[in-house]
Amino acid sequence: PFVNVTKVPSTVPVASTVYLTVQPDAKPGPDGKKHDAFSQTSFAVHPGQAVKLVINNMDDATHSITSPSAGVNIVVKPGIHTYTMLVHKSGKFLWYCAYPCDPWSMKHIGYMRGYITSTSA
């Protein structure tokens, strides 16, 4: 099951804070066109330790950081919002934007998909 970021218990300490943006037509691809992208697509976390994400979604559309295998589903609304990511197990987990956006970006690491790597401290 997904961990909804608004449901992370307040007793879980926040280990770090990551600031990032989501921007339409932000990053050039090999096709010469600019594509939707998160400013950061790789996240290093520790099992059971929360990471605060301060995300500026500069798009008019909702995006997400979704990784069923990590138990993460962060729904990123337009504007600047704070979310909490919590992974309970170790591993390298693919995440993707689950909301239809730039079809090319949705298929490529470094744009609207990436990895959450969770290792013990």
PDB file of C-alpha atoms in Angstrom:
ATOM      1  CA  PRO A   1       0.000   0.000   0.000  1.00  0.00           C
ATOM      2  CA  PHE A   2       1.037   3.574  -0.628  1.00  0.00           C
ATOM      3  CA  VAL A   3       2.111   5.829   2.212  1.00  0.00           C
ATOM      4  CA  ASN A   4       0.120   9.001   1.718  1.00  0.00           C
ATOM      5  CA  VAL A   5       2.487  11.792   2.690  1.00  0.00           C
ATOM      6  CA  THR A   6      -0.146  13.549   4.755  1.00  0.00           C
ATOM      7  CA  LYS A   7      -0.448  10.381   6.871  1.00  0.00           C
ATOM      8  CA  VAL A   8       3.199  10.136   8.021  1.00  0.00           C
ATOM      9  CA  PRO A   9       3.085  10.158  11.837  1.00  0.00           C
ATOM     10  CA  SER A  10       4.396  13.377  13.392  1.00  0.00           C
ATOM     11  CA  THR A  11       6.527  11.231  15.709  1.00  0.00           C
ATOM     12  CA  VAL A  12       8.738  10.183  12.756  1.00  0.00           C
ATOM     13  CA  PRO A  13      11.818  12.444  12.759  1.00  0.00           C
ATOM     14  CA  VAL A  14      12.716  14.319   9.579  1.00  0.00           C
ATOM     15  CA  ALA A  15      16.269  13.392   8.561  1.00  0.00           C
ATOM     16  CA  SER A  16      16.726  16.017   5.823  1.00  0.00           C
ATOM     17  CA  THR A  17      14.988  18.535   3.595  1.00  0.00           C
ATOM     18  CA  VAL A  18      15.158  18.558  -0.212  1.00  0.00           C
ATOM     19  CA  TYR A  19      14.081  21.560  -2.297  1.00  0.00           C
ATOM     20  CA  LEU A  20      13.017  20.919  -5.869  1.00  0.00           C
ATOM     21  CA  THR A  21      10.900  22.211  -8.718  1.00  0.00           C
ATOM     22  CA  VAL A  22       8.645  20.704 -11.346  1.00  0.00           C
ATOM     23  CA  GLN A  23       8.675  22.732 -14.526  1.00  0.00           C
ATOM     24  CA  PRO A  24       7.027  22.301 -17.928  1.00  0.00           C
ATOM     25  CA  ASP A  25       9.372  22.463 -20.921  1.00  0.00           C
ATOM     26  CA  ALA A  26      12.338  22.695 -18.545  1.00  0.00           C
ATOM     27  CA  LYS A  27      14.944  20.248 -19.781  1.00  0.00           C
ATOM     28  CA  PRO A  28      16.135  19.551 -23.323  1.00  0.00           C
ATOM     29  CA  GLY A  29      15.999  15.962 -24.525  1.00  0.00           C
ATOM     30  CA  PRO A  30      18.024  14.233 -27.242  1.00  0.00           C
ATOM     31  CA  ASP A  31      15.191  15.015 -29.669  1.00  0.00           C
ATOM     32  CA  GLY A  32      16.066  18.739 -29.423  1.00  0.00           C
ATOM     33  CA  LYS A  33      12.780  19.597 -27.690  1.00  0.00           C
ATOM     34  CA  LYS A  34      12.315  20.803 -24.115  1.00  0.00           C
ATOM     35  CA  HIS A  35      10.432  18.464 -21.810  1.00  0.00           C
ATOM     36  CA  ASP A  36       8.678  18.514 -18.435  1.00  0.00           C
ATOM     37  CA  ALA A  37      11.039  17.644 -15.596  1.00  0.00           C
ATOM     38  CA  PHE A  38      11.631  17.506 -11.872  1.00  0.00           C
ATOM     39  CA  SER A  39      14.818  19.384 -10.914  1.00  0.00           C
ATOM     40  CA  GLN A  40      15.939  16.309  -8.959  1.00  0.00           C
ATOM     41  CA  THR A  41      15.007  12.725  -9.770  1.00  0.00           C
ATOM     42  CA  SER A  42      17.286  10.704  -7.474  1.00  0.00           C
ATOM     43  CA  PHE A  43      16.593  10.593  -3.757  1.00  0.00           C
ATOM     44  CA  ALA A  44      18.752   8.954  -1.068  1.00  0.00           C
ATOM     45  CA  VAL A  45      16.855   8.007   2.077  1.00  0.00           C
ATOM     46  CA  HIS A  46      17.219   5.722   5.084  1.00  0.00           C
ATOM     47  CA  PRO A  47      14.515   3.201   6.017  1.00  0.00           C
ATOM     48  CA  GLY A  48      12.121   4.619   8.587  1.00  0.00           C
ATOM     49  CA  GLN A  49      13.553   8.160   8.398  1.00  0.00           C
ATOM     50  CA  ALA A  50      11.377  10.829   6.832  1.00  0.00           C
ATOM     51  CA  VAL A  51      12.647  13.251   4.202  1.00  0.00           C
ATOM     52  CA  LYS A  52      10.857  16.588   3.849  1.00  0.00           C
ATOM     53  CA  LEU A  53      10.331  17.659   0.230  1.00  0.00           C
ATOM     54  CA  VAL A  54       9.633  21.319  -0.497  1.00  0.00           C
ATOM     55  CA  ILE A  55       8.372  21.266  -4.067  1.00  0.00           C
ATOM     56  CA  ASN A  56       7.627  24.239  -6.292  1.00  0.00           C
ATOM     57  CA  ASN A  57       5.360  22.833  -9.008  1.00  0.00           C
ATOM     58  CA  MET A  58       5.535  25.581 -11.625  1.00  0.00           C
ATOM     59  CA  ASP A  59       3.134  23.699 -13.914  1.00  0.00           C
ATOM     60  CA  ASP A  60      -0.635  24.174 -13.987  1.00  0.00           C
ATOM     61  CA  ALA A  61      -1.012  20.386 -13.757  1.00  0.00           C
ATOM     62  CA  THR A  62      -0.742  17.948 -10.869  1.00  0.00           C
ATOM     63  CA  HIS A  63       2.270  15.595 -10.933  1.00  0.00           C
ATOM     64  CA  SER A  64       3.472  12.863  -8.589  1.00  0.00           C
ATOM     65  CA  ILE A  65       6.383  10.917  -7.181  1.00  0.00           C
ATOM     66  CA  THR A  66       4.888   7.431  -7.268  1.00  0.00           C
ATOM     67  CA  SER A  67       6.749   4.239  -6.356  1.00  0.00           C
ATOM     68  CA  PRO A  68       4.505   1.322  -5.414  1.00  0.00           C
ATOM     69  CA  SER A  69       7.533  -0.834  -4.513  1.00  0.00           C
ATOM     70  CA  ALA A  70       8.784   1.840  -2.053  1.00  0.00           C
ATOM     71  CA  GLY A  71       5.284   2.551  -0.707  1.00  0.00           C
ATOM     72  CA  VAL A  72       5.473   6.181  -1.862  1.00  0.00           C
ATOM     73  CA  ASN A  73       2.756   8.197  -3.594  1.00  0.00           C
ATOM     74  CA  ILE A  74       3.298  11.942  -3.317  1.00  0.00           C
ATOM     75  CA  VAL A  75       0.686  13.967  -5.206  1.00  0.00           C
ATOM     76  CA  VAL A  76       2.362  17.238  -6.206  1.00  0.00           C
ATOM     77  CA  LYS A  77      -0.190  20.020  -6.611  1.00  0.00           C
ATOM     78  CA  PRO A  78       0.628  23.267  -8.486  1.00  0.00           C
ATOM     79  CA  GLY A  79       2.383  25.874  -6.334  1.00  0.00           C
ATOM     80  CA  ILE A  80       4.848  25.534  -3.464  1.00  0.00           C
ATOM     81  CA  HIS A  81       3.993  22.804  -0.977  1.00  0.00           C
ATOM     82  CA  THR A  82       5.770  20.662   1.608  1.00  0.00           C
ATOM     83  CA  TYR A  83       5.486  16.866   1.560  1.00  0.00           C
ATOM     84  CA  THR A  84       7.069  14.067   3.560  1.00  0.00           C
ATOM     85  CA  MET A  85       8.561  10.942   1.998  1.00  0.00           C
ATOM     86  CA  LEU A  86       8.974   7.851   4.153  1.00  0.00           C
ATOM     87  CA  VAL A  87      10.345   4.521   2.934  1.00  0.00           C
ATOM     88  CA  HIS A  88      10.258   1.559   5.326  1.00  0.00           C
ATOM     89  CA  LYS A  89      12.662  -0.841   3.587  1.00  0.00           C
ATOM     90  CA  SER A  90      16.067  -0.873   1.899  1.00  0.00           C
ATOM     91  CA  GLY A  91      16.437  -1.049  -1.874  1.00  0.00           C
ATOM     92  CA  LYS A  92      16.559   0.924  -5.106  1.00  0.00           C
ATOM     93  CA  PHE A  93      13.056   1.823  -6.208  1.00  0.00           C
ATOM     94  CA  LEU A  94      11.891   3.300  -9.505  1.00  0.00           C
ATOM     95  CA  TRP A  95       9.487   6.212  -9.161  1.00  0.00           C
ATOM     96  CA  TYR A  96       7.429   7.901 -11.892  1.00  0.00           C
ATOM     97  CA  CYS A  97       4.867  10.628 -12.427  1.00  0.00           C
ATOM     98  CA  ALA A  98       1.500   8.851 -12.421  1.00  0.00           C
ATOM     99  CA  TYR A  99      -0.394  11.837 -13.862  1.00  0.00           C
ATOM    100  CA  PRO A 100      -0.504  12.233 -17.650  1.00  0.00           C
ATOM    101  CA  CYS A 101       1.935  14.936 -18.701  1.00  0.00           C
ATOM    102  CA  ASP A 102       4.733  15.048 -21.287  1.00  0.00           C
ATOM    103  CA  PRO A 103       4.672  11.494 -22.751  1.00  0.00           C
ATOM    104  CA  TRP A 104       8.412  11.574 -23.546  1.00  0.00           C
ATOM    105  CA  SER A 105       9.353  12.768 -20.035  1.00  0.00           C
ATOM    106  CA  MET A 106       7.210  10.096 -18.411  1.00  0.00           C
ATOM    107  CA  LYS A 107       9.350   7.390 -20.054  1.00  0.00           C
ATOM    108  CA  HIS A 108      12.810   8.774 -19.238  1.00  0.00           C
ATOM    109  CA  ILE A 109      14.928   8.799 -16.076  1.00  0.00           C
ATOM    110  CA  GLY A 110      15.979  12.330 -15.141  1.00  0.00           C
ATOM    111  CA  TYR A 111      12.733  13.940 -16.302  1.00  0.00           C
ATOM    112  CA  MET A 112       9.470  12.639 -14.812  1.00  0.00           C
ATOM    113  CA  ARG A 113      10.947   9.454 -13.346  1.00  0.00           C
ATOM    114  CA  GLY A 114      13.948   8.462 -11.307  1.00  0.00           C
ATOM    115  CA  TYR A 115      15.089   6.388  -8.330  1.00  0.00           C
ATOM    116  CA  ILE A 116      14.652   6.375  -4.567  1.00  0.00           C
ATOM    117  CA  THR A 117      17.612   4.597  -2.977  1.00  0.00           C
ATOM    118  CA  SER A 118      17.021   3.535   0.608  1.00  0.00           C
ATOM    119  CA  THR A 119      19.998   2.268   2.601  1.00  0.00           C
ATOM    120  CA  SER A 120      20.586   1.729   6.308  1.00  0.00           C
ATOM    121  CA  ALA A 121      22.385   4.546   8.095  1.00  0.00           C
TER     122      ALA A 121
END
